[in-house]
Coordinates of C-alpha atoms in Angstrom, one line a residue:
Chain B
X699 CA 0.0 0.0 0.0
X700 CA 1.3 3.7 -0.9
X701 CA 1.3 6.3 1.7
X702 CA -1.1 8.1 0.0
X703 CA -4.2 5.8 0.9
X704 CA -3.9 6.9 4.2
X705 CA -6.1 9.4 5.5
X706 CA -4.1 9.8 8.3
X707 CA -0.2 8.9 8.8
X708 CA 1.1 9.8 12.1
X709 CA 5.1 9.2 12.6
X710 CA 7.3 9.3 15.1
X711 CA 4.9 11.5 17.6
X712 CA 6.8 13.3 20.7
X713 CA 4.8 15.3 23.6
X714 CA 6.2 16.2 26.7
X715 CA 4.4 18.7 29.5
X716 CA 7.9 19.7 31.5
X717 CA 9.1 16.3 32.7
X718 CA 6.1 14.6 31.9
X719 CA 6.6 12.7 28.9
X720 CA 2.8 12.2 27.8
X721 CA 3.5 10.4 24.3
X722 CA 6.7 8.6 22.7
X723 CA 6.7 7.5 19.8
X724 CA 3.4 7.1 18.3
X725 CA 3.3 5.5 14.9
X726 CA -0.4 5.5 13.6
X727 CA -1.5 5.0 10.1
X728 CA -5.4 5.0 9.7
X729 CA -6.6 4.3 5.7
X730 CA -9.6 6.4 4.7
X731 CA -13.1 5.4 5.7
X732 CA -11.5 3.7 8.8
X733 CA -13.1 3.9 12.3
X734 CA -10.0 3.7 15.1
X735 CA -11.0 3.8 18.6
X736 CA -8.0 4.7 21.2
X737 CA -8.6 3.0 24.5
X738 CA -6.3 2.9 27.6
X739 CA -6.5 4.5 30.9
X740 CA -6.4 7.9 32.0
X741 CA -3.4 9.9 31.5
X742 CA -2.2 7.5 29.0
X743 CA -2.0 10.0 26.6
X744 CA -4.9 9.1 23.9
X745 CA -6.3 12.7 24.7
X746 CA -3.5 14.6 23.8
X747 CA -2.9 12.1 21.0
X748 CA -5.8 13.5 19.3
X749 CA -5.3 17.4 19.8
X750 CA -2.1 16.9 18.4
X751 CA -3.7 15.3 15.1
X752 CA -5.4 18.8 15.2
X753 CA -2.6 21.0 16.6
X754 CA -4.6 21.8 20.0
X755 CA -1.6 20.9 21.0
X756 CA 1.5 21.3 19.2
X757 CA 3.8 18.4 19.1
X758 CA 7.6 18.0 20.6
X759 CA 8.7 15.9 17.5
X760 CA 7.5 13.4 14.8
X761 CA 4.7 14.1 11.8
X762 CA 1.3 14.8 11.7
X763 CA 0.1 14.3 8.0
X764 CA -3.6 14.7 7.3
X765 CA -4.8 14.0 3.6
X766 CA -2.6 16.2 1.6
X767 CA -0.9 18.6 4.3
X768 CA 1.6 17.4 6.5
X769 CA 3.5 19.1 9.3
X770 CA 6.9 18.2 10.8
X771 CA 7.5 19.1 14.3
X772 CA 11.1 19.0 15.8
X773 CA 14.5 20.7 16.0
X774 CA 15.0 22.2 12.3
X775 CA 11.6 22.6 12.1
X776 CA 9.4 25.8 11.4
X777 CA 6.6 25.7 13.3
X778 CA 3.4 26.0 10.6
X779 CA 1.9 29.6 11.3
X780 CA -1.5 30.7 12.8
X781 CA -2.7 30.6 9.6
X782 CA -1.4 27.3 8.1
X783 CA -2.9 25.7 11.5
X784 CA -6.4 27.1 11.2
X785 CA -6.2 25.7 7.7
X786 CA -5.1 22.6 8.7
X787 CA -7.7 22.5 11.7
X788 CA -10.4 23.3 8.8
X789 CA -9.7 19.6 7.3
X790 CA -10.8 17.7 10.7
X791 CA -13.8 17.9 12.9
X792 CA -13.6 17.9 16.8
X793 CA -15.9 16.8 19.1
X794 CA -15.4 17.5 22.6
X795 CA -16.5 15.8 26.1
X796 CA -17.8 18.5 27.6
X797 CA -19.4 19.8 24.0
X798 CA -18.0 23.8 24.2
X799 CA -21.1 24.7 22.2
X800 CA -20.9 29.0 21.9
X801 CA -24.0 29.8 24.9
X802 CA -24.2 33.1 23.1
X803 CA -25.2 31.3 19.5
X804 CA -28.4 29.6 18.7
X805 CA -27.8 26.2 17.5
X806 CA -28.0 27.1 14.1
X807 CA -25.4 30.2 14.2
X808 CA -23.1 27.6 16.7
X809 CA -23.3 25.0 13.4
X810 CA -23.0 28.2 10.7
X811 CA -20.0 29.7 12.8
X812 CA -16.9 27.3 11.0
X813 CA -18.7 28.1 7.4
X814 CA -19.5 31.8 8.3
X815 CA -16.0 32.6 10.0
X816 CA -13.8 30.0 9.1
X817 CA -14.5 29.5 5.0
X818 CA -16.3 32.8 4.2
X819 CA -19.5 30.8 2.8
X820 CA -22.1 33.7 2.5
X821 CA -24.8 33.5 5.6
X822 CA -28.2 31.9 3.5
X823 CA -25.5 29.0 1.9
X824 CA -24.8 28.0 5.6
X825 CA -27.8 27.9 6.9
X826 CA -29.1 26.0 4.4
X827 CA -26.0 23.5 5.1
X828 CA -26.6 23.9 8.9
X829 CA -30.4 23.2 8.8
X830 CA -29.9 19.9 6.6
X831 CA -26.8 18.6 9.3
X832 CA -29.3 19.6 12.3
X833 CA -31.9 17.1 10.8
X834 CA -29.5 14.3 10.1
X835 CA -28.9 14.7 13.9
X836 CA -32.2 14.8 14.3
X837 CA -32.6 18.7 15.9
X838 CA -34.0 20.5 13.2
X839 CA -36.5 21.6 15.1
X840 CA -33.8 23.1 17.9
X841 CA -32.3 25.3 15.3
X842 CA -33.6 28.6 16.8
X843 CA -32.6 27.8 20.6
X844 CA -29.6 28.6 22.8
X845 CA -27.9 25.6 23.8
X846 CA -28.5 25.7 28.0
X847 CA -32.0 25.0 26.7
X848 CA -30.7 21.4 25.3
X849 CA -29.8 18.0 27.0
X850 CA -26.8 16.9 26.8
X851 CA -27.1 14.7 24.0
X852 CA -28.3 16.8 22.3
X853 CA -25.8 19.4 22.7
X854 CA -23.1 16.8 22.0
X855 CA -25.5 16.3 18.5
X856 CA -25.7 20.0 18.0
X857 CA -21.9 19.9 18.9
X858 CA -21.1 16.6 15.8
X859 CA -23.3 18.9 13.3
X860 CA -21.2 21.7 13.7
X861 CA -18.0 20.0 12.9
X862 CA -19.8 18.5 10.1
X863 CA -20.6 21.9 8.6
X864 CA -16.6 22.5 7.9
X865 CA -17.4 19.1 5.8
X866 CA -13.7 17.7 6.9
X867 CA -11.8 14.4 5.8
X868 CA -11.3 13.1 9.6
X869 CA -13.4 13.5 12.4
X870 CA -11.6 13.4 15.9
X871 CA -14.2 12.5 19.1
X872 CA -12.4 13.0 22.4
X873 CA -14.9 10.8 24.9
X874 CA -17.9 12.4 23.3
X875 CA -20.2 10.4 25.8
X876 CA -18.1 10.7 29.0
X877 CA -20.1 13.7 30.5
X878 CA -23.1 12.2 29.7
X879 CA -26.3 10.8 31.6
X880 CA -26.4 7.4 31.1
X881 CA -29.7 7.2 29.6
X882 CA -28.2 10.4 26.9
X883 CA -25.2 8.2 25.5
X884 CA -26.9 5.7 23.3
X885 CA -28.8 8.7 20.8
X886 CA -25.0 9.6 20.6
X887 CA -23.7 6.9 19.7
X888 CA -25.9 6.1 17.5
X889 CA -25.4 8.8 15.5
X890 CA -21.7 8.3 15.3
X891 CA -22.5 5.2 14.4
X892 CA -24.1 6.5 10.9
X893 CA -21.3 8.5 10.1
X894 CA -19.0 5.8 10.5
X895 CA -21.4 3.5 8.1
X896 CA -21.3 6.9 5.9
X897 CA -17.7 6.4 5.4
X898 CA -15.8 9.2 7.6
X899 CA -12.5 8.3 9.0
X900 CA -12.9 8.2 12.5
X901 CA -10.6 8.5 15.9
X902 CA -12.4 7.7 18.8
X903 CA -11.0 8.3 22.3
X904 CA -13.3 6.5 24.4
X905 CA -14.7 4.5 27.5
X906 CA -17.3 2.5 25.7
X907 CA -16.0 -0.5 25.2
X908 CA -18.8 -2.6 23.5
X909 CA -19.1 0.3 21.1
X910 CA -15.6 0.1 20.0
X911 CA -15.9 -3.4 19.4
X912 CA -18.9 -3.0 17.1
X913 CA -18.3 0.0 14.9
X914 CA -14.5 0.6 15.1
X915 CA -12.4 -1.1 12.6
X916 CA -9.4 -0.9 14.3
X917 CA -8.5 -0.7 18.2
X918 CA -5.7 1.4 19.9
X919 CA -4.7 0.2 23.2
X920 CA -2.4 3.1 24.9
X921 CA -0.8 3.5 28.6
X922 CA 1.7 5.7 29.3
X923 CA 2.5 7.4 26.5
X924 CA 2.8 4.3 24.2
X925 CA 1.0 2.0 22.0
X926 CA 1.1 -1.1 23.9
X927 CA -1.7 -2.7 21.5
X928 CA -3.5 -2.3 18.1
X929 CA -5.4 -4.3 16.1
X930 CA -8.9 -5.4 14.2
X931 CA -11.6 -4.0 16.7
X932 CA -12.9 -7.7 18.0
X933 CA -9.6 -9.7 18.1
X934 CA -8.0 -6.5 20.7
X935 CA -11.1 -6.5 23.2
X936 CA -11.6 -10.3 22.9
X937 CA -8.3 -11.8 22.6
X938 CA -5.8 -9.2 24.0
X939 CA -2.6 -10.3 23.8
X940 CA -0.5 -8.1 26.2
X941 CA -1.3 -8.7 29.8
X942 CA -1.6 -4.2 30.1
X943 CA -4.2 -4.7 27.5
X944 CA -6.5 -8.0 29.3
X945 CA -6.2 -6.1 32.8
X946 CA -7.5 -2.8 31.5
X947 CA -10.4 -5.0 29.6
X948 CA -11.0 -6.5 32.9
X949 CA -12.7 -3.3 34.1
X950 CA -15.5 -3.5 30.8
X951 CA -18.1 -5.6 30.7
X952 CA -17.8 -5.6 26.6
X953 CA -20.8 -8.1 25.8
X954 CA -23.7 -6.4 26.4
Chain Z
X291 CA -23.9 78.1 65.7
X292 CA -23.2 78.4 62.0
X293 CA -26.0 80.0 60.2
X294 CA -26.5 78.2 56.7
X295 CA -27.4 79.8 54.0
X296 CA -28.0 78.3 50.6
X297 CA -29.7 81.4 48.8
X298 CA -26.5 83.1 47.8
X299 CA -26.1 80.1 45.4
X300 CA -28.4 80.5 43.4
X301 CA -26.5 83.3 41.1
X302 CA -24.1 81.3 40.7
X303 CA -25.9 78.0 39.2
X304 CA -25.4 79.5 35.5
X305 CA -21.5 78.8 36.3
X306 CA -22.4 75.6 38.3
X307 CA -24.1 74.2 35.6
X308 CA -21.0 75.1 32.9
X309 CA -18.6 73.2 35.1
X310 CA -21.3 70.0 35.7
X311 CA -21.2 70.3 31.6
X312 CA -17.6 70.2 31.7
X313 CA -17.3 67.3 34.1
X314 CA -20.1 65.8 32.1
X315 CA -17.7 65.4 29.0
X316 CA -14.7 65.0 30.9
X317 CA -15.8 61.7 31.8
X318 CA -16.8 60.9 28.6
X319 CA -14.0 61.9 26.5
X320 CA -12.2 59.7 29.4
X321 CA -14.2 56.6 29.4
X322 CA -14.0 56.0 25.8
X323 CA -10.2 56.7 25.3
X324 CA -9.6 54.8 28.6
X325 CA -11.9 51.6 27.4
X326 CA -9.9 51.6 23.9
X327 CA -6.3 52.0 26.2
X328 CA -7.4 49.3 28.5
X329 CA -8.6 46.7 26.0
X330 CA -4.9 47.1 24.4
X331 CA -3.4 46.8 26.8
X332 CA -5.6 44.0 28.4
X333 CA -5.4 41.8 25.3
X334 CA -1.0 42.6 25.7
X335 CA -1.4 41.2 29.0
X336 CA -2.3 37.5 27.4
X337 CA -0.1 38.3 24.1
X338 CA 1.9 35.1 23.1
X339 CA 4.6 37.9 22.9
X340 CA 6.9 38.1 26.4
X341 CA 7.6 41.9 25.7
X342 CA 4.4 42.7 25.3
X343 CA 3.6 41.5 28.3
X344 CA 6.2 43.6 30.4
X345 CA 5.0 46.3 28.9
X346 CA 1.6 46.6 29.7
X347 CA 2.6 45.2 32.8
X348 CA 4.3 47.9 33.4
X349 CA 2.4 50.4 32.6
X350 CA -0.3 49.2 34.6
X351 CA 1.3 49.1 37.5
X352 CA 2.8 52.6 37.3
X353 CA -0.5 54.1 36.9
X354 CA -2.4 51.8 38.9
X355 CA -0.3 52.2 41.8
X356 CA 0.8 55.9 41.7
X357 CA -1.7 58.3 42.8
X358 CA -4.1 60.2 40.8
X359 CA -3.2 63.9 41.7
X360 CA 0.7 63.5 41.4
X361 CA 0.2 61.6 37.5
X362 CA -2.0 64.9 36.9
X363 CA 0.7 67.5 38.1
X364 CA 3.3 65.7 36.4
X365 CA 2.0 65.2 33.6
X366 CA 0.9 68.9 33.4
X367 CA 4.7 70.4 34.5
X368 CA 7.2 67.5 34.4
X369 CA 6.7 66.1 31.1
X370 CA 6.8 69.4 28.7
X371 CA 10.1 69.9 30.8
X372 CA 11.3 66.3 30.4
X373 CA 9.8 66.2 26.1
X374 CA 9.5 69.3 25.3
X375 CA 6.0 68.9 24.6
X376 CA 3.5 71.5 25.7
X377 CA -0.1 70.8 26.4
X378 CA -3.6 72.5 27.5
X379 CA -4.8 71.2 30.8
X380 CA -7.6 69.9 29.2
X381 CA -5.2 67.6 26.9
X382 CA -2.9 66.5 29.7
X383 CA -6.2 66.0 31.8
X384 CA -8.0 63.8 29.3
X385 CA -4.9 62.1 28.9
X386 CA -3.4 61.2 32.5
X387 CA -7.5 60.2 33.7
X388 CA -7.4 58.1 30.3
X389 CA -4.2 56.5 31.2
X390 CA -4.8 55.8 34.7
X391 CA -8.7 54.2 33.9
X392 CA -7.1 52.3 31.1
X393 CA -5.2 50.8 33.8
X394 CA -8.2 49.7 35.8
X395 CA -9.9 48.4 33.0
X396 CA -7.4 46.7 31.5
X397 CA -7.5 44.5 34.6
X398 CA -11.0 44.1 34.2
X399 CA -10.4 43.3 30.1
X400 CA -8.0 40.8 31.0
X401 CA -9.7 38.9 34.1
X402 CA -13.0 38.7 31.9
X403 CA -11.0 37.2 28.9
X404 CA -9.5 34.4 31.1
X405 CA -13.0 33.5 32.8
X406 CA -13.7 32.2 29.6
X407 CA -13.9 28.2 29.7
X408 CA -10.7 27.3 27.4
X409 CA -13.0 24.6 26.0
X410 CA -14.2 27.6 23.8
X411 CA -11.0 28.6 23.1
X412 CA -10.0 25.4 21.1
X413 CA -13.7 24.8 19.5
X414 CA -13.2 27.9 17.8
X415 CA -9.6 26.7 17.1
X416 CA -10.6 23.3 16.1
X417 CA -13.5 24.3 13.5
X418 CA -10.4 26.5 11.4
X419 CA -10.5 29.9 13.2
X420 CA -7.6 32.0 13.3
X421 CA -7.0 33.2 16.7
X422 CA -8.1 36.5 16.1
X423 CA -11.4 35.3 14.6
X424 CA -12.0 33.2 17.9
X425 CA -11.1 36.2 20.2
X426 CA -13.4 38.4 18.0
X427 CA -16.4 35.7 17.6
X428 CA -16.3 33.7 20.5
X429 CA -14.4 34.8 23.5
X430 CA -15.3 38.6 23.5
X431 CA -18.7 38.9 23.1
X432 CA -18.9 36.5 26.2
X433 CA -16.2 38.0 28.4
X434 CA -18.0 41.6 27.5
X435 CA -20.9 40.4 29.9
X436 CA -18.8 39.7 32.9
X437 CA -17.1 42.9 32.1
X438 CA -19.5 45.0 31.8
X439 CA -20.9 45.5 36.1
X440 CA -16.9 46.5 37.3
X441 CA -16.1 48.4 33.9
X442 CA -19.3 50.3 34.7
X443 CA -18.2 50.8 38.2
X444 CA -15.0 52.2 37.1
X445 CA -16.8 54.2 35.5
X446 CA -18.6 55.5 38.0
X447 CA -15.0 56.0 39.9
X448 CA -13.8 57.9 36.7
X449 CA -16.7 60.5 37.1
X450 CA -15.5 61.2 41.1
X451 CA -12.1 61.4 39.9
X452 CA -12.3 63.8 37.4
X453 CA -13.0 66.5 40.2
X454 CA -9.1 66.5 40.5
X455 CA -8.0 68.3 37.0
X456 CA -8.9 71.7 39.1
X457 CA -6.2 71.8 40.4
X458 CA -4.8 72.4 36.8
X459 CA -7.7 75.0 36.4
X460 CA -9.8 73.3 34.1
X461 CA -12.9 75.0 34.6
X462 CA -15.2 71.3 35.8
X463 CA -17.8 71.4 38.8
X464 CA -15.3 71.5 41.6
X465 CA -13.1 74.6 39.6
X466 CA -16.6 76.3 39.3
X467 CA -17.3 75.7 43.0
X468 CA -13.7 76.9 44.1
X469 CA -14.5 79.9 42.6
X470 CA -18.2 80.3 43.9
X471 CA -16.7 79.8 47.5
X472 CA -14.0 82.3 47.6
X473 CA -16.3 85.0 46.3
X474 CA -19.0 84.3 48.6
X475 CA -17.3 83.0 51.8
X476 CA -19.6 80.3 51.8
X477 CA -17.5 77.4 51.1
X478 CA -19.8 74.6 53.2
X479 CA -22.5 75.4 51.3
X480 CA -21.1 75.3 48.2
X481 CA -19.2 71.8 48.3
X482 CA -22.9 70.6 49.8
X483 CA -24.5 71.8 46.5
X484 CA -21.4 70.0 44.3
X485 CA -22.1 66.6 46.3
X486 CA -25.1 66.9 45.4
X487 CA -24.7 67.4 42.0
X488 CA -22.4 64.6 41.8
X489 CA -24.7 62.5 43.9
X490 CA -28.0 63.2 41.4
X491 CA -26.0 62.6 38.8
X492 CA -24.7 59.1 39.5
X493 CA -27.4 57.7 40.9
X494 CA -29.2 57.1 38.6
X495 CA -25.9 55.1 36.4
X496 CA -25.3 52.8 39.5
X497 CA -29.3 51.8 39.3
X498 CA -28.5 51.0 35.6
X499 CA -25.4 49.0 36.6
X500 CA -28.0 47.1 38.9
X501 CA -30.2 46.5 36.6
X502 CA -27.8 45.5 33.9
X503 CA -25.8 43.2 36.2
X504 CA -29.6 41.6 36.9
X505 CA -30.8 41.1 33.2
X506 CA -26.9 39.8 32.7
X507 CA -27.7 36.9 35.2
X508 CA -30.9 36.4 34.1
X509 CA -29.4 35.9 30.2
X510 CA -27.3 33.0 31.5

């Protein structure tokens, strides 16, 4: 396989906080229209894995290649500009754990904001766009609202349609269901689960166990700072083969 | 006993009413300049940029922690000596009260800014804004609402303060009063009326800071 079937080609990663080494040497090649889910315990470092795949956080060393634009990070290196990273950022979709919708935006200016502010797309062509991503997550009707009047699933929806609206290659989904009420997780899920059978490229950091074994292609098993495990979704969470791996599993219950 | 005696006053409320006019603008003209110094130098305060930083540390804490009356004198004398720039007391006034509320509110500016949630910080960064854009779009107009109860209550300080450029003879409600009291003898009664005037006149701007700071919590 060529490099350029990947959607994502991550080499060599580096991130420390002071002392704190929090990642390696990650190595992570994801092919397009892959679902990965990164598992491992807090403060292994999946987190800042996936703001670095973003530049939220801007690596120590190693590459970060995205579709076509790629980013070395290092001594001898130029760090890419403001610019070049919000240009970068434009390609993937985040969603966040603790959603960060804008309180002072309806939902439908929080999902218009990336196209309005980001692209330049005139106001009427967003809305448009923003209206028809609100339905497919099933809030149309929310569109004229301010987002302390929503549950959290539903903000977390409100929160997947706005990434949508910058219609990137990858999307990026740091414990989307974390904060959630129990009974609020599965309408999440469920539709991350349709945009995985769409085809988008997923990374998933998250806690949900039996949902990484049914939608993700691939699992990532991290602790401290490393890849310790990866493979096909099932054979990882059923047959684990490092012992880090079958005493983190321990914790799940992974067949419903 | 002292005999009070308010009637004499009331030939003078033609030049009373001049210098509340005066003070009136004052603040004004100080407000605005001081809100536009404070927000640069509030935003310097979280600039990426160390020097910047220093700098509008620095000046902060200079005016912040100097007082009032001795930035007004020497601003007035000291500096055209020290520059060789001359100015009117009005000038030098507008520009030392600016200065020194720019250095209040540029505390304010700044402590707003960071009592933003960074989560919307980076979900404006994630989506493909520039920093500027998520400053601009996201971040200010939400910081502007915790802002806006202290920056009105500097304000409110500003307009007190302003009484001090008479002592550079710029003719504002206490200047006006000055010269009401030495020509009457009746300097009790005159800084009565000029409380009063200052008291009528912000009275009613702390009720609208109340009811602002009430239909701010209410928004949330």
């Amino acid at each position: 396989m060529s490099t350029d079937s990947y959607k994502i080609d991550i080499n060599g990663l580096k991130k420390q906080f002071g002392d704190l080494v929090v990642l390696r040497d990650i190595n992570l090649k994801v092919p397009t229209g892959d679902v990965v889910a990164l598992i491992g315990p807090s403060g292994s470092g999946k987190s800042t894995l996936l703001r670095c795949m973003n530049l939220l956080i801007i690596p120590d060393g190693g590459t970060v290649q995205i579709g076509k634009d790629a980013f070395s990070f290092g001594p001898g290196t130029r760090l890419p500009s403001g610019q070049q990273q919000a240009r970068f950022r434009m390609g993937t979709g985040m969603v966040f754990q603790h959603f960060n919708l804008f309180p002072h935006m309806t939902v439908l200016q929080n999902v218009m904001e990336g196209p309005v502010s980001a692209k330049g797309t005139p106001k009427a062509e967003a809305a448009v766009l923003a209206r028809k991503l609100l339905a497919k997550v099933g809030l149309a009707e929310k569109a004229d609202v301010y987002p302390q009047r929503l549950s959290g699933g539903q903000k977390q929806r409100v929160a997947i349609a706005r990434a949508l609206a910058m219609e990137p290659d990858v999307m990026l989904f740091d414990e989307a269901t974390s904060a959630l009420d129990p009974e609020l997780v599965s309408e999440v899920l469920s539709v991350m689960k349709d945009l995985a059978a769409e085809g988008m490229t997923m990374i998933i950091v998250t806690h949900e166990i039996a949902f990484a074994r049914e939608v993700a292609d691939t699992v990532v098993f991290m602790r401290d700072g490393v890849v310790v495990e990866e493979g096909p979704a099932r054979t990882v969470i059923d047959n684990p083969v490092q012992e880090a791996t079958r005493s983190f599993l321990k914790h799940f219950h992974t067949r419903n | 006993m002292y005999q009070w005696d308010f009637s004499i006053l009331w030939s003078y409320r033609g030049l009373l009413f001049e210098g509340t006019l005066v003070t009136i603008a004052l603040t004004a003209a100080v407000i605005v300049l001081g809100l536009m110094i404070g927000l640069v130098a509030g935003l310097a305060q979280l600039s990426r940029f160390a020097a910047l930083r220093w700098l509008s540390w620095g000046y902060i804490e200079l005016f912040r922690c100097t007082p009032l009356l001795v930035q007004l004198l020497w601003f007035y004398y000291a500096l055209p000596l020290l520059i060789g720039i001359e100015m009117t007391a009005i000038t030098a006034s507008i520009l030392t009260l600016a200065l020194y509320g720019g250095s209040f509110y540029a505390e304010v500016i700044r402590g707003g800014i960071q009592s933003i949630d960074t989560g919307q910080r980076e979900a404006g960064l994630a989506l493909g804004l520039t920093s500027g854009k998520v400053m601009r779009r996201i971040v200010l107009p939400q910081a502007v609402k915790q802002m806006i109860p202290p920056l009105m209550n500097q304000s409110i300080i500003q307009f007190k303060n302003t009484s001090l450029v008479s002592v550079l003879a710029v003719p504002d409600l206490l200047y006006q009063g000055q010269a009401a009291a030495t020509e009457t003898y009746r300097p009790l009664e005159v800084y009565t009326v000029i409380a009063i005037i200052y008291f009528v006149v912000l009275v009613p701007l702390t009720a609208i800071v109340k009811k602002s700071e009430k239909s701010l919590r209410a928004s949330d």
